[in-house]
mmCIF file of C-alpha atoms in Angstrom:
data_model
loop_
_atom_site.group_PDB
_atom_site.id
_atom_site.type_symbol
_atom_site.label_atom_id
_atom_site.label_comp_id
_atom_site.label_asym_id
_atom_site.label_seq_id
_atom_site.Cartn_x
_atom_site.Cartn_y
_atom_site.Cartn_z
ATOM 1 C CA GLN K 15 17.124 5.229 15.605
ATOM 2 C CA GLY K 16 17.919 1.642 16.468
ATOM 3 C CA GLN K 17 15.717 -1.300 15.683
ATOM 4 C CA LEU K 18 15.147 -4.777 16.978
ATOM 5 C CA VAL K 19 14.102 -7.543 14.611
ATOM 6 C CA GLU K 20 12.906 -10.910 15.886
ATOM 7 C CA SER K 21 12.856 -14.129 13.917
ATOM 8 C CA GLY K 22 12.612 -17.855 14.484
ATOM 9 C CA GLY K 23 8.990 -18.235 15.495
ATOM 10 C CA GLY K 24 6.721 -20.833 13.999
ATOM 11 C CA LEU K 25 4.392 -23.754 14.577
ATOM 12 C CA VAL K 26 5.736 -26.633 16.627
ATOM 13 C CA GLN K 27 4.266 -29.635 18.403
ATOM 14 C CA ALA K 28 4.282 -29.869 22.159
ATOM 15 C CA GLY K 29 7.651 -31.092 23.349
ATOM 16 C CA GLY K 30 9.447 -29.477 20.449
ATOM 17 C CA SER K 31 12.009 -26.697 20.357
ATOM 18 C CA LEU K 32 12.454 -23.294 18.794
ATOM 19 C CA ARG K 33 15.280 -20.790 18.792
ATOM 20 C CA LEU K 34 14.275 -17.154 18.611
ATOM 21 C CA THR K 35 16.718 -14.530 17.412
ATOM 22 C CA CYS K 36 16.702 -10.791 18.047
ATOM 23 C CA ALA K 37 19.006 -8.708 15.890
ATOM 24 C CA ALA K 38 19.822 -5.155 16.996
ATOM 25 C CA SER K 39 20.601 -2.748 14.205
ATOM 26 C CA ASP K 40 22.690 -0.237 16.095
ATOM 27 C CA ARG K 41 25.798 -0.546 18.242
ATOM 28 C CA THR K 42 24.249 1.867 20.697
ATOM 29 C CA PHE K 43 22.313 -1.097 22.009
ATOM 30 C CA GLY K 44 25.388 -2.136 23.883
ATOM 31 C CA SER K 45 25.646 -1.884 27.701
ATOM 32 C CA ARG K 46 21.922 -2.359 28.246
ATOM 33 C CA ALA K 47 19.987 -5.358 29.456
ATOM 34 C CA MET K 48 17.943 -7.217 26.868
ATOM 35 C CA GLY K 49 14.724 -9.077 27.455
ATOM 36 C CA TRP K 50 12.156 -11.378 25.921
ATOM 37 C CA PHE K 51 8.457 -10.991 26.602
ATOM 38 C CA ARG K 52 5.402 -12.750 25.228
ATOM 39 C CA GLN K 53 1.744 -11.989 24.813
ATOM 40 C CA ALA K 54 -1.012 -14.521 24.358
ATOM 41 C CA PRO K 55 -4.397 -13.546 22.901
ATOM 42 C CA GLY K 56 -6.475 -11.723 25.468
ATOM 43 C CA LYS K 57 -3.662 -11.602 27.999
ATOM 44 C CA ASP K 58 -1.169 -9.000 29.136
ATOM 45 C CA ARG K 59 2.382 -9.000 27.932
ATOM 46 C CA GLU K 60 4.479 -11.081 30.315
ATOM 47 C CA PHE K 61 8.159 -11.409 31.076
ATOM 48 C CA VAL K 62 9.987 -14.475 29.783
ATOM 49 C CA ALA K 63 13.716 -13.910 30.209
ATOM 50 C CA ALA K 64 16.350 -11.197 30.443
ATOM 51 C CA ILE K 65 20.108 -10.908 30.210
ATOM 52 C CA THR K 66 22.695 -8.240 30.847
ATOM 53 C CA TRP K 67 24.668 -7.115 27.811
ATOM 54 C CA ASP K 68 27.819 -8.794 29.101
ATOM 55 C CA GLY K 69 25.906 -12.044 29.451
ATOM 56 C CA ARG K 70 26.891 -12.511 33.087
ATOM 57 C CA ASN K 71 23.438 -12.267 34.612
ATOM 58 C CA THR K 72 20.201 -13.849 33.463
ATOM 59 C CA ASP K 73 16.698 -14.061 34.816
ATOM 60 C CA TYR K 74 13.780 -16.297 33.852
ATOM 61 C CA ALA K 75 10.095 -16.426 34.542
ATOM 62 C CA ASP K 76 9.179 -19.428 36.671
ATOM 63 C CA SER K 77 6.999 -20.729 33.853
ATOM 64 C CA VAL K 78 9.994 -21.187 31.521
ATOM 65 C CA LYS K 79 12.838 -21.808 33.955
ATOM 66 C CA GLY K 80 14.663 -24.993 33.065
ATOM 67 C CA ARG K 81 13.178 -25.043 29.562
ATOM 68 C CA CYS K 82 14.499 -21.802 28.083
ATOM 69 C CA THR K 83 17.955 -20.295 27.757
ATOM 70 C CA ILE K 84 18.689 -16.683 26.892
ATOM 71 C CA SER K 85 22.071 -15.834 25.430
ATOM 72 C CA ILE K 86 23.816 -12.957 23.732
ATOM 73 C CA ASN K 87 26.401 -12.446 21.020
ATOM 74 C CA ASN K 88 27.869 -8.977 21.398
ATOM 75 C CA ALA K 89 29.878 -9.174 18.201
ATOM 76 C CA LYS K 90 26.663 -9.660 16.250
ATOM 77 C CA ASN K 91 24.429 -7.440 18.410
ATOM 78 C CA THR K 92 22.129 -10.442 18.706
ATOM 79 C CA VAL K 93 20.150 -12.005 21.513
ATOM 80 C CA TYR K 94 18.776 -15.546 21.413
ATOM 81 C CA LEU K 95 16.068 -17.442 23.235
ATOM 82 C CA GLN K 96 16.350 -21.209 23.030
ATOM 83 C CA MET K 97 13.063 -22.813 23.995
ATOM 84 C CA ASN K 98 12.805 -26.543 24.663
ATOM 85 C CA SER K 99 10.025 -28.848 25.836
ATOM 86 C CA LEU K 100 7.485 -26.389 24.518
ATOM 87 C CA LYS K 101 3.951 -26.478 25.850
ATOM 88 C CA PRO K 102 0.684 -25.191 24.343
ATOM 89 C CA GLU K 103 0.643 -22.489 27.017
ATOM 90 C CA ASP K 104 3.865 -21.099 25.526
ATOM 91 C CA THR K 105 1.860 -19.958 22.517
ATOM 92 C CA GLY K 106 1.953 -16.232 21.874
ATOM 93 C CA VAL K 107 3.764 -13.402 20.176
ATOM 94 C CA TYR K 108 7.305 -13.130 21.464
ATOM 95 C CA TYR K 109 8.914 -9.701 21.675
ATOM 96 C CA CYS K 110 12.514 -8.686 22.121
ATOM 97 C CA ALA K 111 13.201 -5.478 24.020
ATOM 98 C CA ARG K 112 16.125 -3.286 25.026
ATOM 99 C CA GLY K 113 16.339 -2.274 28.650
ATOM 100 C CA ARG K 114 16.664 1.282 29.861
ATOM 101 C CA PHE K 115 19.263 0.175 32.395
ATOM 102 C CA LEU K 116 22.234 -2.106 32.840
ATOM 103 C CA LEU K 117 20.418 -4.509 35.129
ATOM 104 C CA ALA K 118 17.963 -7.072 33.819
ATOM 105 C CA SER K 119 14.364 -6.347 34.741
ATOM 106 C CA ARG K 120 11.018 -8.141 34.575
ATOM 107 C CA ALA K 121 9.001 -4.941 34.165
ATOM 108 C CA PRO K 122 7.959 -3.996 30.613
ATOM 109 C CA GLY K 123 8.209 -0.346 31.614
ATOM 110 C CA ASP K 124 11.953 -0.779 32.098
ATOM 111 C CA TYR K 125 12.382 -1.408 28.372
ATOM 112 C CA ASP K 126 12.348 1.336 25.772
ATOM 113 C CA TYR K 127 12.842 -0.312 22.367
ATOM 114 C CA TRP K 128 10.692 -3.211 21.202
ATOM 115 C CA GLY K 129 10.721 -5.433 18.172
ATOM 116 C CA GLN K 130 7.667 -6.216 16.066
ATOM 117 C CA GLY K 131 7.296 -9.686 17.546
ATOM 118 C CA THR K 132 7.401 -13.220 16.205
ATOM 119 C CA GLN K 133 4.556 -15.704 16.534
ATOM 120 C CA VAL K 134 5.107 -18.964 18.392
ATOM 121 C CA THR K 135 2.355 -21.555 18.223
ATOM 122 C CA VAL K 136 2.599 -24.834 20.096
ATOM 123 C CA SER K 137 0.075 -27.486 19.177
ATOM 124 C CA SER K 138 -0.994 -30.203 21.578
#
């Protein structure tokens, strides 16, 4: 069974940057959309960004648009989330997920494999 492993989280001051990495362990993860979600304490998991496996189509939540970039390296089975101009409200656990379909989706139910998450904390 495939796995997703996130890394790159940490503590950063407001205005700073982080690059999250999601490594997929199995080549069967190809041809599916990949997404990033986050969950703050006491809140529901929310969509951040998604990308098709060929990298041609991306989608971003309005709250991160212009500050975050999702990208993919097929040769390494890896997905990245570059986050700039971070704000305290970006704090949360960030999860990588594999989509059930080819198209990128904002719905958590459209993703079937999830990583364990990586903590991002932005201090003011």
